[in-house]
């Protein structure tokens, strides 16, 4: 009898190989079958064509100049329509297999089950040519061109079937703008009475001037400006449609003669000024559907302002009084109405604020006004035109009723997210907050929040390419009380034109870095924030007290701070009693391509405490304590400058410069870790991760997972330049260059080359600046911008194995990938 040996391990593997090949072949067959089933032919009728995008948009004899470019871009927007599988809303670019989703949608078109309904919601419908209607879009684009002054413009469309499949088609558009019509003669309104000795002269504010393009946009802007000016000076009932224009294009070729007139339907009340009479405020029930009951109580806020309510006032009468910016007897002004509305809605006490003006009947003036308004001018075709009253005595009176509906006292928020940070930290986070509105009856807000996150970090070093893995969790809680005014005697109920607040905040936070340390901090902050104008904003922090405590350290962390004592001093138990002031200047005009924002901040810590203790006899060089804990002493200043220039409708050049310095002295030779500067990350030098560069030319002899803790400094320089341009649809591209570093102000023997003094010269300082470049994509969702940047390192501030200015040893380790929300600056 023969005995058969069991098959060897190698032979067994050989027998399974055909099975694996068969499985992969079967999987590939199903993939090809599904892709082949992407055809929508079976769902098309004889007249149906599948729209697959725009092939081209041709502009015949394209005019030159920024005005023509803007007009053409606007017309092209009217022609745009995204096909199935569009790349970020593009009308011509599509992702691979664009018809897979529509074919699945149509397969379940008649399925009424839950699964069928769900699949239809998750997949797009096919885009048919009849829905796009190219001829109609061409007419809309043509009207757009004519509305901008190209009165003889023509736009034509042509459907181009695909050669391989005639049931699919693209669209060609041809734009022929023709000549641009210019204004040749403009007749304006006669002067309009404002007050004794002052009149409204239309030509002084109007942008309708001889030689400028004739466009409906310019007409709309003109009557908006005229109406806004006249409403600001008492003409409350004047509406934009009351101002009309008559144009004649037959007098001169390619020229337009224009006349500004009032519509024949303009009512008499729109032709006279109005002043304010009585002001009445009325509280409504909290529930909008509840029956409105008559007020049972009232209180006079002033001689002409009354508050009617039931129960008790929602907001203290003194607060309401200062928020009513309109006074009896004054001529109505639209800005006073806007300020009153803004002041009341900003109290965090009302869910809605509605204002109703009603004319007070004045029989003695009615006949006079009717006579004045009917005695209008007669034009060339004998049409009776109304005119503005020029009699000061014709002013009317408006009574104002303000309806206030109480907001719900409590609101809450719960959020959860899986975060991906620029520091390469990823992990889940949870936050919850609870708010109590109108706590003391003056629009105050009390809020409490809890937050927690667990994160881990992985990344690579641009020199050695080593991988790191850091785990940490963070827990935090805070309570804040915000007043909508300056909390100071005599100013508590005062009104301010722009947002003003006083806030108090207590926060507790704990951070645990596995295998290294646990840090806890408790802080109290008081802030005054106010804006004297729309361009300037200020924040004063008269008191900020932060206590940090290092609860736990491991032997690994102890060894780390032995080699870097300054790091240990910056993380030690300490108080940070701080005073600060910051100011921001913003300049942005609606019609200007320039945008400028300058922010400056100065702060100091420990000086008052040190002075008090010195007066009590303590030595200057002695380490002084508060409640047995040393306190920090430093002076800090920072500057942030942002400027952007809109090159064209599609492109912008944005720049950013930041610098700052912190100088510890007296009671401390090292600034607290949380107050020091760092560079790198999604909003800084994007070729490098956060805290991977600096200070200065310092480089640790042995890189480790926690080498980033050394990468902070006391002086910072950073500059960024970014060119942004629209690519297609809602997708924008960017090219950028980033540069910067941080330095110490005093030499540190544990970190050679880290101080500013060791740079030696201007050339040495420039050579110690890290530089990176890169490109990015931005997808604009209108309510937020999703940004993806790829940074490429060009220069490291310290010596590497590669000589020369470009000293990145390995290209793949110099790449930085950042997914973020919003623009970097």
PDB file of N, CA, C and O in Angstrom, residues 423-426 454-461 465-473 512-517 556 689 703-709:
ATOM      1  N   UNK A 423      -1.230  70.615  12.472  1.00  0.00           N
ATOM      2  CA  UNK A 423      -0.118  70.038  13.227  1.00  0.00           C
ATOM      3  C   UNK A 423      -0.008  68.529  13.028  1.00  0.00           C
ATOM      4  O   UNK A 423       0.761  67.874  13.707  1.00  0.00           O
ATOM      5  N   UNK A 424      -0.787  67.995  12.098  1.00  0.00           N
ATOM      6  CA  UNK A 424      -0.893  66.550  11.865  1.00  0.00           C
ATOM      7  C   UNK A 424      -1.645  65.841  12.971  1.00  0.00           C
ATOM      8  O   UNK A 424      -1.625  64.618  13.055  1.00  0.00           O
ATOM      9  N   UNK A 425      -2.308  66.573  13.855  1.00  0.00           N
ATOM     10  CA  UNK A 425      -3.140  65.949  14.866  1.00  0.00           C
ATOM     11  C   UNK A 425      -4.480  65.555  14.251  1.00  0.00           C
ATOM     12  O   UNK A 425      -5.106  66.346  13.527  1.00  0.00           O
ATOM     13  N   UNK A 426      -4.923  64.386  14.544  1.00  0.00           N
ATOM     14  CA  UNK A 426      -6.236  63.937  14.115  1.00  0.00           C
ATOM     15  C   UNK A 426      -6.916  63.275  15.307  1.00  0.00           C
ATOM     16  O   UNK A 426      -6.264  62.760  16.210  1.00  0.00           O
ATOM     17  N   UNK A 454      -9.703  63.974  21.843  1.00  0.00           N
ATOM     18  CA  UNK A 454      -8.614  63.008  21.912  1.00  0.00           C
ATOM     19  C   UNK A 454      -7.931  63.009  20.556  1.00  0.00           C
ATOM     20  O   UNK A 454      -8.584  62.901  19.515  1.00  0.00           O
ATOM     21  N   UNK A 455      -6.608  63.181  20.564  1.00  0.00           N
ATOM     22  CA  UNK A 455      -5.890  63.358  19.316  1.00  0.00           C
ATOM     23  C   UNK A 455      -4.620  62.523  19.298  1.00  0.00           C
ATOM     24  O   UNK A 455      -4.041  62.235  20.343  1.00  0.00           O
ATOM     25  N   UNK A 456      -4.223  62.189  18.093  1.00  0.00           N
ATOM     26  CA  UNK A 456      -2.912  61.589  17.919  1.00  0.00           C
ATOM     27  C   UNK A 456      -2.272  62.242  16.702  1.00  0.00           C
ATOM     28  O   UNK A 456      -2.940  62.706  15.790  1.00  0.00           O
ATOM     29  N   UNK A 457      -0.952  62.278  16.700  1.00  0.00           N
ATOM     30  CA  UNK A 457      -0.215  62.959  15.646  1.00  0.00           C
ATOM     31  C   UNK A 457       0.753  62.016  14.979  1.00  0.00           C
ATOM     32  O   UNK A 457       1.431  61.229  15.625  1.00  0.00           O
ATOM     33  N   UNK A 458       0.778  62.124  13.662  1.00  0.00           N
ATOM     34  CA  UNK A 458       1.803  61.428  12.897  1.00  0.00           C
ATOM     35  C   UNK A 458       2.390  62.413  11.922  1.00  0.00           C
ATOM     36  O   UNK A 458       1.707  63.289  11.408  1.00  0.00           O
ATOM     37  N   UNK A 459       3.646  62.329  11.635  1.00  0.00           N
ATOM     38  CA  UNK A 459       4.270  63.265  10.707  1.00  0.00           C
ATOM     39  C   UNK A 459       5.679  62.851  10.383  1.00  0.00           C
ATOM     40  O   UNK A 459       6.172  61.823  10.831  1.00  0.00           O
ATOM     41  N   UNK A 460       6.338  63.681   9.545  1.00  0.00           N
ATOM     42  CA  UNK A 460       7.705  63.393   9.131  1.00  0.00           C
ATOM     43  C   UNK A 460       8.552  64.646   9.291  1.00  0.00           C
ATOM     44  O   UNK A 460       8.066  65.771   9.184  1.00  0.00           O
ATOM     45  N   UNK A 461       9.829  64.464   9.522  1.00  0.00           N
ATOM     46  CA  UNK A 461      10.763  65.569   9.649  1.00  0.00           C
ATOM     47  C   UNK A 461      11.358  65.867   8.273  1.00  0.00           C
ATOM     48  O   UNK A 461      11.700  64.941   7.539  1.00  0.00           O
ATOM     49  N   UNK A 465      13.228  62.572   7.869  1.00  0.00           N
ATOM     50  CA  UNK A 465      12.058  61.813   7.454  1.00  0.00           C
ATOM     51  C   UNK A 465      11.562  60.861   8.508  1.00  0.00           C
ATOM     52  O   UNK A 465      10.860  59.903   8.199  1.00  0.00           O
ATOM     53  N   UNK A 466      11.910  61.087   9.787  1.00  0.00           N
ATOM     54  CA  UNK A 466      11.491  60.165  10.827  1.00  0.00           C
ATOM     55  C   UNK A 466       9.988  60.304  11.060  1.00  0.00           C
ATOM     56  O   UNK A 466       9.392  61.356  10.865  1.00  0.00           O
ATOM     57  N   UNK A 467       9.363  59.232  11.468  1.00  0.00           N
ATOM     58  CA  UNK A 467       7.942  59.249  11.780  1.00  0.00           C
ATOM     59  C   UNK A 467       7.758  59.409  13.275  1.00  0.00           C
ATOM     60  O   UNK A 467       8.561  58.929  14.068  1.00  0.00           O
ATOM     61  N   UNK A 468       6.702  60.139  13.657  1.00  0.00           N
ATOM     62  CA  UNK A 468       6.423  60.337  15.070  1.00  0.00           C
ATOM     63  C   UNK A 468       5.005  59.901  15.356  1.00  0.00           C
ATOM     64  O   UNK A 468       4.174  59.830  14.471  1.00  0.00           O
ATOM     65  N   UNK A 469       4.731  59.615  16.593  1.00  0.00           N
ATOM     66  CA  UNK A 469       3.385  59.234  17.008  1.00  0.00           C
ATOM     67  C   UNK A 469       3.165  59.768  18.414  1.00  0.00           C
ATOM     68  O   UNK A 469       3.843  59.355  19.347  1.00  0.00           O
ATOM     69  N   UNK A 470       2.269  60.733  18.561  1.00  0.00           N
ATOM     70  CA  UNK A 470       2.013  61.375  19.835  1.00  0.00           C
ATOM     71  C   UNK A 470       0.525  61.283  20.133  1.00  0.00           C
ATOM     72  O   UNK A 470      -0.302  61.592  19.283  1.00  0.00           O
ATOM     73  N   UNK A 471       0.189  60.873  21.319  1.00  0.00           N
ATOM     74  CA  UNK A 471      -1.207  60.797  21.739  1.00  0.00           C
ATOM     75  C   UNK A 471      -1.446  61.827  22.839  1.00  0.00           C
ATOM     76  O   UNK A 471      -0.603  62.029  23.711  1.00  0.00           O
ATOM     77  N   UNK A 472      -2.603  62.464  22.812  1.00  0.00           N
ATOM     78  CA  UNK A 472      -2.938  63.426  23.849  1.00  0.00           C
ATOM     79  C   UNK A 472      -4.444  63.576  23.926  1.00  0.00           C
ATOM     80  O   UNK A 472      -5.163  63.269  22.975  1.00  0.00           O
ATOM     81  N   UNK A 473      -4.908  64.058  25.070  1.00  0.00           N
ATOM     82  CA  UNK A 473      -6.308  64.434  25.176  1.00  0.00           C
ATOM     83  C   UNK A 473      -6.391  65.765  25.909  1.00  0.00           C
ATOM     84  O   UNK A 473      -5.496  66.148  26.659  1.00  0.00           O
ATOM     85  N   UNK A 512      -3.187  66.488  28.517  1.00  0.00           N
ATOM     86  CA  UNK A 512      -2.385  65.322  28.874  1.00  0.00           C
ATOM     87  C   UNK A 512      -1.672  64.805  27.634  1.00  0.00           C
ATOM     88  O   UNK A 512      -2.323  64.411  26.660  1.00  0.00           O
ATOM     89  N   UNK A 513      -0.348  64.864  27.629  1.00  0.00           N
ATOM     90  CA  UNK A 513       0.462  64.275  26.572  1.00  0.00           C
ATOM     91  C   UNK A 513       0.984  62.941  27.088  1.00  0.00           C
ATOM     92  O   UNK A 513       1.790  62.900  28.030  1.00  0.00           O
ATOM     93  N   UNK A 514       0.513  61.887  26.485  1.00  0.00           N
ATOM     94  CA  UNK A 514       0.875  60.552  26.952  1.00  0.00           C
ATOM     95  C   UNK A 514       2.393  60.386  26.970  1.00  0.00           C
ATOM     96  O   UNK A 514       3.100  60.873  26.098  1.00  0.00           O
ATOM     97  N   UNK A 515       2.859  59.759  28.005  1.00  0.00           N
ATOM     98  CA  UNK A 515       4.272  59.417  28.198  1.00  0.00           C
ATOM     99  C   UNK A 515       5.153  60.613  28.516  1.00  0.00           C
ATOM    100  O   UNK A 515       6.367  60.467  28.632  1.00  0.00           O
ATOM    101  N   UNK A 516       4.529  61.844  28.671  1.00  0.00           N
ATOM    102  CA  UNK A 516       5.374  63.000  28.931  1.00  0.00           C
ATOM    103  C   UNK A 516       4.890  63.834  30.112  1.00  0.00           C
ATOM    104  O   UNK A 516       5.556  63.914  31.115  1.00  0.00           O
ATOM    105  N   UNK A 517       3.742  64.502  29.996  1.00  0.00           N
ATOM    106  CA  UNK A 517       3.323  65.363  31.100  1.00  0.00           C
ATOM    107  C   UNK A 517       1.821  65.611  31.043  1.00  0.00           C
ATOM    108  O   UNK A 517       1.152  65.365  30.039  1.00  0.00           O
ATOM    109  N   UNK A 556      10.934  60.380  30.989  1.00  0.00           N
ATOM    110  CA  UNK A 556      11.314  60.763  29.623  1.00  0.00           C
ATOM    111  C   UNK A 556      11.271  62.281  29.467  1.00  0.00           C
ATOM    112  O   UNK A 556      12.169  62.882  28.872  1.00  0.00           O
ATOM    113  N   UNK A 689       5.326  71.845   9.097  1.00  0.00           N
ATOM    114  CA  UNK A 689       4.286  71.714  10.100  1.00  0.00           C
ATOM    115  C   UNK A 689       4.518  72.702  11.237  1.00  0.00           C
ATOM    116  O   UNK A 689       5.577  73.326  11.334  1.00  0.00           O
ATOM    117  N   UNK A 703      16.730  64.222  16.682  1.00  0.00           N
ATOM    118  CA  UNK A 703      15.317  64.530  16.511  1.00  0.00           C
ATOM    119  C   UNK A 703      14.479  63.452  17.200  1.00  0.00           C
ATOM    120  O   UNK A 703      14.812  62.269  17.166  1.00  0.00           O
ATOM    121  N   UNK A 704      13.399  63.908  17.845  1.00  0.00           N
ATOM    122  CA  UNK A 704      12.506  62.974  18.520  1.00  0.00           C
ATOM    123  C   UNK A 704      11.082  63.440  18.327  1.00  0.00           C
ATOM    124  O   UNK A 704      10.813  64.493  17.737  1.00  0.00           O
ATOM    125  N   UNK A 705      10.161  62.674  18.855  1.00  0.00           N
ATOM    126  CA  UNK A 705       8.754  63.012  18.704  1.00  0.00           C
ATOM    127  C   UNK A 705       8.431  64.357  19.318  1.00  0.00           C
ATOM    128  O   UNK A 705       7.532  65.054  18.877  1.00  0.00           O
ATOM    129  N   UNK A 706       9.205  64.767  20.352  1.00  0.00           N
ATOM    130  CA  UNK A 706       8.889  66.011  21.043  1.00  0.00           C
ATOM    131  C   UNK A 706       9.907  67.113  20.766  1.00  0.00           C
ATOM    132  O   UNK A 706      10.019  68.066  21.522  1.00  0.00           O
ATOM    133  N   UNK A 707      10.609  67.005  19.640  1.00  0.00           N
ATOM    134  CA  UNK A 707      11.515  68.087  19.279  1.00  0.00           C
ATOM    135  C   UNK A 707      10.756  69.361  18.969  1.00  0.00           C
ATOM    136  O   UNK A 707      11.300  70.459  19.068  1.00  0.00           O
ATOM    137  N   UNK A 708       9.478  69.236  18.587  1.00  0.00           N
ATOM    138  CA  UNK A 708       8.688  70.429  18.264  1.00  0.00           C
ATOM    139  C   UNK A 708       8.544  71.356  19.472  1.00  0.00           C
ATOM    140  O   UNK A 708       8.285  72.550  19.314  1.00  0.00           O
ATOM    141  N   UNK A 709       8.722  70.827  20.684  1.00  0.00           N
ATOM    142  CA  UNK A 709       8.563  71.665  21.867  1.00  0.00           C
ATOM    143  C   UNK A 709       9.672  72.703  21.970  1.00  0.00           C
ATOM    144  O   UNK A 709       9.505  73.740  22.610  1.00  0.00           O
TER     145      UNK A 709
END
